[in-house]
């Protein structure tokens, strides 16, 4: 099966390619083949052929470059997501899926319009820091950890997927963060997210297995679990201090 790493050269800050490598390894651990294909500006993209689509965080300038190409394939992408294709967009890649992005100079960029939220960037404020959140979406039971680095606030998301205990939500006054559409997850959490959160990775893997026709066998990832437990423990100390 194929994994699409979308805008691998433009949207790959903070080691976000780790999300792709982690998922490819988990698929391989299930005895399935996993081929990663990279597509970027100038490439033709057929979203229907992929079992998993991923896009990560980039600079604000690179985000706009990616969006100028991505929007040409809006109908194909929305069709794939409506059909149940599994996808994860982290960092400011998730902003491309909304109705509009307004940059720090007030310029407006049309988004994919998968759901009608809007993102507004600041030219002098950036929200950064470690994050701990409670999942609000089915299939996750443990807190999710990560990191936030963004200059934007997102309005218009009615059903967030996380409740932030530490870190910034969709807006600086809102604890709700991220969104879900069918089997697509959008979040500003970086880290990389799937490497830091084995339960989240397992949920995504099960969704892929359900779509691709294989049953996922539970496997314990000792080092990932230990890293998660240590990270959560240390962040909880800061929350409770």
PDB file of C-alpha atoms in Angstrom:
ATOM      1  CA  UNK A   1       0.000   0.000   0.000  1.00  0.00           C
ATOM      2  CA  UNK A   2       1.080   3.576  -0.537  1.00  0.00           C
ATOM      3  CA  UNK A   3       1.708   6.442   1.877  1.00  0.00           C
ATOM      4  CA  UNK A   4       1.702   9.983   0.491  1.00  0.00           C
ATOM      5  CA  UNK A   5       4.096  12.490   2.061  1.00  0.00           C
ATOM      6  CA  UNK A   6       2.628  15.690   0.669  1.00  0.00           C
ATOM      7  CA  UNK A   7       4.974  18.698   0.251  1.00  0.00           C
ATOM      8  CA  UNK A   8       7.841  16.783   1.816  1.00  0.00           C
ATOM      9  CA  UNK A   9      10.315  19.522   0.864  1.00  0.00           C
ATOM     10  CA  UNK A  10       8.235  22.532   1.922  1.00  0.00           C
ATOM     11  CA  UNK A  11       6.287  21.238   4.931  1.00  0.00           C
ATOM     12  CA  UNK A  12       8.823  19.290   6.972  1.00  0.00           C
ATOM     13  CA  UNK A  13       9.972  21.401   9.912  1.00  0.00           C
ATOM     14  CA  UNK A  14      10.666  19.908  13.346  1.00  0.00           C
ATOM     15  CA  UNK A  15      11.386  16.386  12.076  1.00  0.00           C
ATOM     16  CA  UNK A  16       7.802  15.945  10.911  1.00  0.00           C
ATOM     17  CA  UNK A  17       8.898  13.285   8.428  1.00  0.00           C
ATOM     18  CA  UNK A  18       9.047  11.100  11.519  1.00  0.00           C
ATOM     19  CA  UNK A  19       5.265  10.728  11.287  1.00  0.00           C
ATOM     20  CA  UNK A  20       5.614   9.086   7.899  1.00  0.00           C
ATOM     21  CA  UNK A  21       8.479   6.844   8.978  1.00  0.00           C
ATOM     22  CA  UNK A  22       6.645   5.721  12.118  1.00  0.00           C
ATOM     23  CA  UNK A  23       3.485   4.820  10.217  1.00  0.00           C
ATOM     24  CA  UNK A  24       5.424   3.003   7.486  1.00  0.00           C
ATOM     25  CA  UNK A  25       7.170   0.948  10.173  1.00  0.00           C
ATOM     26  CA  UNK A  26       3.924   0.112  11.961  1.00  0.00           C
ATOM     27  CA  UNK A  27       2.366  -1.039   8.697  1.00  0.00           C
ATOM     28  CA  UNK A  28       5.425  -3.178   7.976  1.00  0.00           C
ATOM     29  CA  UNK A  29       5.202  -4.662  11.506  1.00  0.00           C
ATOM     30  CA  UNK A  30       1.739  -5.923  10.516  1.00  0.00           C
ATOM     31  CA  UNK A  31       3.272  -7.876   7.630  1.00  0.00           C
ATOM     32  CA  UNK A  32       2.062  -5.385   5.031  1.00  0.00           C
ATOM     33  CA  UNK A  33       4.123  -3.520   2.450  1.00  0.00           C
ATOM     34  CA  UNK A  34       4.369   0.251   2.833  1.00  0.00           C
ATOM     35  CA  UNK A  35       5.707   2.402   0.009  1.00  0.00           C
ATOM     36  CA  UNK A  36       6.222   6.117   0.730  1.00  0.00           C
ATOM     37  CA  UNK A  37       5.723   8.485  -2.199  1.00  0.00           C
ATOM     38  CA  UNK A  38       6.647  12.162  -2.003  1.00  0.00           C
ATOM     39  CA  UNK A  39       4.734  14.781  -3.969  1.00  0.00           C
ATOM     40  CA  UNK A  40       5.253  18.539  -4.059  1.00  0.00           C
ATOM     41  CA  UNK A  41       4.604  21.685  -6.073  1.00  0.00           C
ATOM     42  CA  UNK A  42       4.515  20.882  -9.788  1.00  0.00           C
ATOM     43  CA  UNK A  43       3.614  17.216  -9.321  1.00  0.00           C
ATOM     44  CA  UNK A  44       0.373  15.596 -10.414  1.00  0.00           C
ATOM     45  CA  UNK A  45      -1.452  14.066  -7.433  1.00  0.00           C
ATOM     46  CA  UNK A  46      -4.060  11.298  -7.417  1.00  0.00           C
ATOM     47  CA  UNK A  47      -5.195  11.051  -3.801  1.00  0.00           C
ATOM     48  CA  UNK A  48      -7.376   8.015  -4.421  1.00  0.00           C
ATOM     49  CA  UNK A  49      -4.426   5.607  -4.621  1.00  0.00           C
ATOM     50  CA  UNK A  50      -3.107   6.200  -1.097  1.00  0.00           C
ATOM     51  CA  UNK A  51      -3.843   4.392   2.151  1.00  0.00           C
ATOM     52  CA  UNK A  52      -2.501   7.292   4.238  1.00  0.00           C
ATOM     53  CA  UNK A  53      -1.899  10.954   3.402  1.00  0.00           C
ATOM     54  CA  UNK A  54       0.354  13.145   5.532  1.00  0.00           C
ATOM     55  CA  UNK A  55       1.388  16.812   5.446  1.00  0.00           C
ATOM     56  CA  UNK A  56       3.441  18.542   8.124  1.00  0.00           C
ATOM     57  CA  UNK A  57       4.454  21.953   9.347  1.00  0.00           C
ATOM     58  CA  UNK A  58       6.303  24.552   7.295  1.00  0.00           C
ATOM     59  CA  UNK A  59       7.208  28.206   7.364  1.00  0.00           C
ATOM     60  CA  UNK A  60       4.344  30.583   6.659  1.00  0.00           C
ATOM     61  CA  UNK A  61       5.890  31.352   3.245  1.00  0.00           C
ATOM     62  CA  UNK A  62       6.216  27.684   2.312  1.00  0.00           C
ATOM     63  CA  UNK A  63       2.672  27.035   3.476  1.00  0.00           C
ATOM     64  CA  UNK A  64       1.406  29.542   0.901  1.00  0.00           C
ATOM     65  CA  UNK A  65       3.556  27.944  -1.824  1.00  0.00           C
ATOM     66  CA  UNK A  66       2.110  24.535  -1.010  1.00  0.00           C
ATOM     67  CA  UNK A  67      -1.429  25.906  -0.859  1.00  0.00           C
ATOM     68  CA  UNK A  68      -1.150  27.481  -4.327  1.00  0.00           C
ATOM     69  CA  UNK A  69      -0.559  23.974  -5.716  1.00  0.00           C
ATOM     70  CA  UNK A  70      -2.835  22.061  -3.337  1.00  0.00           C
ATOM     71  CA  UNK A  71      -5.901  24.125  -4.179  1.00  0.00           C
ATOM     72  CA  UNK A  72      -5.734  22.940  -7.802  1.00  0.00           C
ATOM     73  CA  UNK A  73      -6.525  19.444  -6.507  1.00  0.00           C
ATOM     74  CA  UNK A  74      -9.195  20.510  -4.024  1.00  0.00           C
ATOM     75  CA  UNK A  75     -12.002  18.427  -5.478  1.00  0.00           C
ATOM     76  CA  UNK A  76      -9.844  15.296  -5.705  1.00  0.00           C
ATOM     77  CA  UNK A  77      -8.686  15.687  -2.116  1.00  0.00           C
ATOM     78  CA  UNK A  78     -12.138  16.349  -0.682  1.00  0.00           C
ATOM     79  CA  UNK A  79     -13.488  13.353  -2.604  1.00  0.00           C
ATOM     80  CA  UNK A  80     -10.793  11.121  -1.090  1.00  0.00           C
ATOM     81  CA  UNK A  81     -11.517  12.325   2.452  1.00  0.00           C
ATOM     82  CA  UNK A  82     -15.269  11.974   1.999  1.00  0.00           C
ATOM     83  CA  UNK A  83     -14.595   8.429   0.820  1.00  0.00           C
ATOM     84  CA  UNK A  84     -12.779   7.592   4.067  1.00  0.00           C
ATOM     85  CA  UNK A  85      -9.087   7.928   3.151  1.00  0.00           C
ATOM     86  CA  UNK A  86      -6.974   8.175   6.315  1.00  0.00           C
ATOM     87  CA  UNK A  87      -5.005  11.412   6.619  1.00  0.00           C
ATOM     88  CA  UNK A  88      -3.066  13.488   9.146  1.00  0.00           C
ATOM     89  CA  UNK A  89      -2.194  17.178   8.742  1.00  0.00           C
ATOM     90  CA  UNK A  90      -0.031  18.633  11.524  1.00  0.00           C
ATOM     91  CA  UNK A  91       1.311  22.092  12.284  1.00  0.00           C
ATOM     92  CA  UNK A  92       0.169  24.813   9.916  1.00  0.00           C
ATOM     93  CA  UNK A  93      -0.546  22.248   7.184  1.00  0.00           C
ATOM     94  CA  UNK A  94      -3.923  21.789   8.859  1.00  0.00           C
ATOM     95  CA  UNK A  95      -4.740  25.450   8.186  1.00  0.00           C
ATOM     96  CA  UNK A  96      -4.746  24.786   4.439  1.00  0.00           C
ATOM     97  CA  UNK A  97      -7.878  22.658   4.877  1.00  0.00           C
ATOM     98  CA  UNK A  98     -10.034  25.568   6.031  1.00  0.00           C
ATOM     99  CA  UNK A  99     -11.891  28.285   4.186  1.00  0.00           C
ATOM    100  CA  UNK A 100      -9.280  31.030   4.334  1.00  0.00           C
ATOM    101  CA  UNK A 101      -5.859  32.020   5.697  1.00  0.00           C
ATOM    102  CA  UNK A 102      -5.140  35.691   6.376  1.00  0.00           C
ATOM    103  CA  UNK A 103      -1.459  36.507   6.828  1.00  0.00           C
ATOM    104  CA  UNK A 104       0.132  39.114   9.093  1.00  0.00           C
ATOM    105  CA  UNK A 105      -0.073  41.757   6.362  1.00  0.00           C
ATOM    106  CA  UNK A 106      -3.803  41.240   5.916  1.00  0.00           C
ATOM    107  CA  UNK A 107      -3.533  39.314   2.641  1.00  0.00           C
ATOM    108  CA  UNK A 108      -6.146  36.603   2.154  1.00  0.00           C
ATOM    109  CA  UNK A 109      -5.466  33.135   0.720  1.00  0.00           C
ATOM    110  CA  UNK A 110      -8.296  30.807  -0.230  1.00  0.00           C
ATOM    111  CA  UNK A 111      -8.103  27.401   1.444  1.00  0.00           C
ATOM    112  CA  UNK A 112      -9.272  23.944   0.421  1.00  0.00           C
ATOM    113  CA  UNK A 113     -12.592  24.459   2.200  1.00  0.00           C
ATOM    114  CA  UNK A 114     -12.925  20.970   3.655  1.00  0.00           C
ATOM    115  CA  UNK A 115     -14.569  22.610   6.675  1.00  0.00           C
ATOM    116  CA  UNK A 116     -15.393  26.328   7.044  1.00  0.00           C
ATOM    117  CA  UNK A 117     -12.846  27.537   9.581  1.00  0.00           C
ATOM    118  CA  UNK A 118     -10.545  30.536   9.121  1.00  0.00           C
ATOM    119  CA  UNK A 119      -6.939  31.092  10.201  1.00  0.00           C
ATOM    120  CA  UNK A 120      -5.504  34.534  10.950  1.00  0.00           C
ATOM    121  CA  UNK A 121      -1.746  34.937  11.351  1.00  0.00           C
ATOM    122  CA  UNK A 122      -0.003  37.519  13.501  1.00  0.00           C
ATOM    123  CA  UNK A 123       3.160  39.258  12.343  1.00  0.00           C
ATOM    124  CA  UNK A 124       4.435  39.879  15.878  1.00  0.00           C
ATOM    125  CA  UNK A 125       3.048  37.110  18.125  1.00  0.00           C
ATOM    126  CA  UNK A 126       4.042  33.450  18.117  1.00  0.00           C
ATOM    127  CA  UNK A 127       2.649  30.799  20.425  1.00  0.00           C
ATOM    128  CA  UNK A 128       5.202  28.157  21.390  1.00  0.00           C
ATOM    129  CA  UNK A 129       5.548  25.544  24.076  1.00  0.00           C
ATOM    130  CA  UNK A 130       5.025  21.969  25.188  1.00  0.00           C
ATOM    131  CA  UNK A 131       1.498  20.601  25.056  1.00  0.00           C
ATOM    132  CA  UNK A 132      -0.627  18.085  26.933  1.00  0.00           C
ATOM    133  CA  UNK A 133      -4.246  17.527  25.982  1.00  0.00           C
ATOM    134  CA  UNK A 134      -7.224  15.318  26.695  1.00  0.00           C
ATOM    135  CA  UNK A 135      -8.590  13.529  23.606  1.00  0.00           C
ATOM    136  CA  UNK A 136     -12.185  14.306  22.692  1.00  0.00           C
ATOM    137  CA  UNK A 137     -12.324  11.901  19.748  1.00  0.00           C
ATOM    138  CA  UNK A 138     -13.253   8.224  19.966  1.00  0.00           C
ATOM    139  CA  UNK A 139     -10.487   5.654  20.080  1.00  0.00           C
ATOM    140  CA  UNK A 140      -8.091   7.562  22.351  1.00  0.00           C
ATOM    141  CA  UNK A 141      -8.050   7.205  26.121  1.00  0.00           C
ATOM    142  CA  UNK A 142      -4.688   8.569  27.261  1.00  0.00           C
ATOM    143  CA  UNK A 143      -3.502  12.187  27.161  1.00  0.00           C
ATOM    144  CA  UNK A 144      -1.733  13.311  23.995  1.00  0.00           C
ATOM    145  CA  UNK A 145       1.630  15.119  24.218  1.00  0.00           C
ATOM    146  CA  UNK A 146       3.426  17.303  21.734  1.00  0.00           C
ATOM    147  CA  UNK A 147       4.655  20.799  20.996  1.00  0.00           C
ATOM    148  CA  UNK A 148       2.991  23.928  19.604  1.00  0.00           C
ATOM    149  CA  UNK A 149       4.746  26.523  17.412  1.00  0.00           C
ATOM    150  CA  UNK A 150       2.368  28.781  15.531  1.00  0.00           C
ATOM    151  CA  UNK A 151       1.566  32.428  14.833  1.00  0.00           C
ATOM    152  CA  UNK A 152      -2.097  31.918  13.997  1.00  0.00           C
ATOM    153  CA  UNK A 153      -5.501  31.688  15.614  1.00  0.00           C
ATOM    154  CA  UNK A 154      -8.186  29.446  14.118  1.00  0.00           C
ATOM    155  CA  UNK A 155     -11.883  30.233  14.425  1.00  0.00           C
ATOM    156  CA  UNK A 156     -14.944  28.334  13.269  1.00  0.00           C
ATOM    157  CA  UNK A 157     -14.134  24.818  14.478  1.00  0.00           C
ATOM    158  CA  UNK A 158     -17.216  23.564  16.297  1.00  0.00           C
ATOM    159  CA  UNK A 159     -15.970  20.125  17.363  1.00  0.00           C
ATOM    160  CA  UNK A 160     -12.277  20.104  18.372  1.00  0.00           C
ATOM    161  CA  UNK A 161     -10.524  16.791  18.950  1.00  0.00           C
ATOM    162  CA  UNK A 162      -8.410  17.860  21.944  1.00  0.00           C
ATOM    163  CA  UNK A 163      -8.930  19.806  25.168  1.00  0.00           C
ATOM    164  CA  UNK A 164      -5.624  21.475  26.029  1.00  0.00           C
ATOM    165  CA  UNK A 165      -4.340  21.060  29.586  1.00  0.00           C
ATOM    166  CA  UNK A 166      -1.021  22.689  28.677  1.00  0.00           C
ATOM    167  CA  UNK A 167      -0.464  24.696  25.516  1.00  0.00           C
ATOM    168  CA  UNK A 168      -2.555  26.714  23.108  1.00  0.00           C
ATOM    169  CA  UNK A 169      -5.897  25.810  21.584  1.00  0.00           C
ATOM    170  CA  UNK A 170      -7.317  26.887  18.266  1.00  0.00           C
ATOM    171  CA  UNK A 171      -7.351  30.413  19.709  1.00  0.00           C
ATOM    172  CA  UNK A 172      -5.424  31.790  22.663  1.00  0.00           C
ATOM    173  CA  UNK A 173      -8.702  31.968  24.625  1.00  0.00           C
ATOM    174  CA  UNK A 174      -9.928  28.490  23.690  1.00  0.00           C
ATOM    175  CA  UNK A 175      -8.802  25.156  25.115  1.00  0.00           C
ATOM    176  CA  UNK A 176     -10.273  23.227  22.181  1.00  0.00           C
ATOM    177  CA  UNK A 177      -7.722  22.221  19.558  1.00  0.00           C
ATOM    178  CA  UNK A 178      -7.688  20.461  16.194  1.00  0.00           C
ATOM    179  CA  UNK A 179     -10.464  18.900  14.156  1.00  0.00           C
ATOM    180  CA  UNK A 180     -11.550  15.659  12.511  1.00  0.00           C
ATOM    181  CA  UNK A 181     -13.374  14.997   9.251  1.00  0.00           C
ATOM    182  CA  UNK A 182     -14.140  11.290   8.712  1.00  0.00           C
ATOM    183  CA  UNK A 183     -10.676   9.659   8.915  1.00  0.00           C
ATOM    184  CA  UNK A 184      -8.717  12.907   8.574  1.00  0.00           C
ATOM    185  CA  UNK A 185      -7.128  14.518  11.639  1.00  0.00           C
ATOM    186  CA  UNK A 186      -5.906  18.109  11.693  1.00  0.00           C
ATOM    187  CA  UNK A 187      -3.897  19.531  14.592  1.00  0.00           C
ATOM    188  CA  UNK A 188      -1.165  22.063  15.313  1.00  0.00           C
ATOM    189  CA  UNK A 189       0.548  19.496  17.553  1.00  0.00           C
ATOM    190  CA  UNK A 190       4.027  18.640  16.307  1.00  0.00           C
ATOM    191  CA  UNK A 191       6.763  16.545  17.791  1.00  0.00           C
ATOM    192  CA  UNK A 192       6.399  14.369  15.628  1.00  0.00           C
ATOM    193  CA  UNK A 193       2.923  13.508  16.869  1.00  0.00           C
ATOM    194  CA  UNK A 194       2.829   9.795  15.965  1.00  0.00           C
ATOM    195  CA  UNK A 195       6.297   9.139  17.393  1.00  0.00           C
ATOM    196  CA  UNK A 196       5.406  10.803  20.690  1.00  0.00           C
ATOM    197  CA  UNK A 197       1.996   9.151  21.055  1.00  0.00           C
ATOM    198  CA  UNK A 198       1.904   5.388  20.410  1.00  0.00           C
ATOM    199  CA  UNK A 199      -1.826   5.183  21.191  1.00  0.00           C
ATOM    200  CA  UNK A 200      -2.612   7.816  18.553  1.00  0.00           C
ATOM    201  CA  UNK A 201      -0.382   5.986  16.060  1.00  0.00           C
ATOM    202  CA  UNK A 202      -2.208   2.751  16.856  1.00  0.00           C
ATOM    203  CA  UNK A 203      -5.580   4.352  16.228  1.00  0.00           C
ATOM    204  CA  UNK A 204      -4.448   5.680  12.831  1.00  0.00           C
ATOM    205  CA  UNK A 205      -3.034   2.248  12.005  1.00  0.00           C
ATOM    206  CA  UNK A 206      -6.358   0.562  12.807  1.00  0.00           C
ATOM    207  CA  UNK A 207      -8.183   3.015  10.553  1.00  0.00           C
ATOM    208  CA  UNK A 208      -5.766   2.186   7.739  1.00  0.00           C
ATOM    209  CA  UNK A 209      -6.186  -1.523   8.371  1.00  0.00           C
ATOM    210  CA  UNK A 210      -9.957  -1.204   8.250  1.00  0.00           C
ATOM    211  CA  UNK A 211      -9.765   0.593   4.927  1.00  0.00           C
ATOM    212  CA  UNK A 212      -7.142  -1.677   3.406  1.00  0.00           C
ATOM    213  CA  UNK A 213      -8.614  -4.977   4.606  1.00  0.00           C
ATOM    214  CA  UNK A 214      -6.100  -6.232   7.169  1.00  0.00           C
ATOM    215  CA  UNK A 215      -6.622  -6.853  10.878  1.00  0.00           C
ATOM    216  CA  UNK A 216      -4.198  -5.016  13.118  1.00  0.00           C
ATOM    217  CA  UNK A 217      -2.444  -7.203  15.675  1.00  0.00           C
ATOM    218  CA  UNK A 218      -1.574  -5.358  18.886  1.00  0.00           C
ATOM    219  CA  UNK A 219       2.179  -4.929  19.315  1.00  0.00           C
ATOM    220  CA  UNK A 220       3.948  -3.256  22.233  1.00  0.00           C
ATOM    221  CA  UNK A 221       6.519  -0.645  21.223  1.00  0.00           C
ATOM    222  CA  UNK A 222       8.624  -0.652  24.384  1.00  0.00           C
ATOM    223  CA  UNK A 223      10.791   2.381  23.658  1.00  0.00           C
ATOM    224  CA  UNK A 224       7.946   4.507  22.309  1.00  0.00           C
ATOM    225  CA  UNK A 225       5.829   3.667  25.361  1.00  0.00           C
ATOM    226  CA  UNK A 226       8.667   4.504  27.752  1.00  0.00           C
ATOM    227  CA  UNK A 227       9.370   7.797  26.005  1.00  0.00           C
ATOM    228  CA  UNK A 228       5.683   8.688  26.141  1.00  0.00           C
ATOM    229  CA  UNK A 229       5.407   7.851  29.857  1.00  0.00           C
ATOM    230  CA  UNK A 230       8.478   9.934  30.748  1.00  0.00           C
ATOM    231  CA  UNK A 231       7.320  12.889  28.654  1.00  0.00           C
ATOM    232  CA  UNK A 232       3.824  12.858  30.133  1.00  0.00           C
ATOM    233  CA  UNK A 233       5.159  12.482  33.676  1.00  0.00           C
ATOM    234  CA  UNK A 234       7.508  15.444  33.350  1.00  0.00           C
ATOM    235  CA  UNK A 235       4.893  17.673  31.732  1.00  0.00           C
ATOM    236  CA  UNK A 236       2.338  16.752  34.404  1.00  0.00           C
ATOM    237  CA  UNK A 237       4.839  17.883  37.042  1.00  0.00           C
ATOM    238  CA  UNK A 238       4.867  21.312  35.409  1.00  0.00           C
ATOM    239  CA  UNK A 239       1.061  21.396  35.178  1.00  0.00           C
ATOM    240  CA  UNK A 240       0.710  20.504  38.864  1.00  0.00           C
ATOM    241  CA  UNK A 241       3.568  22.708  40.127  1.00  0.00           C
TER     242      UNK A 241
END
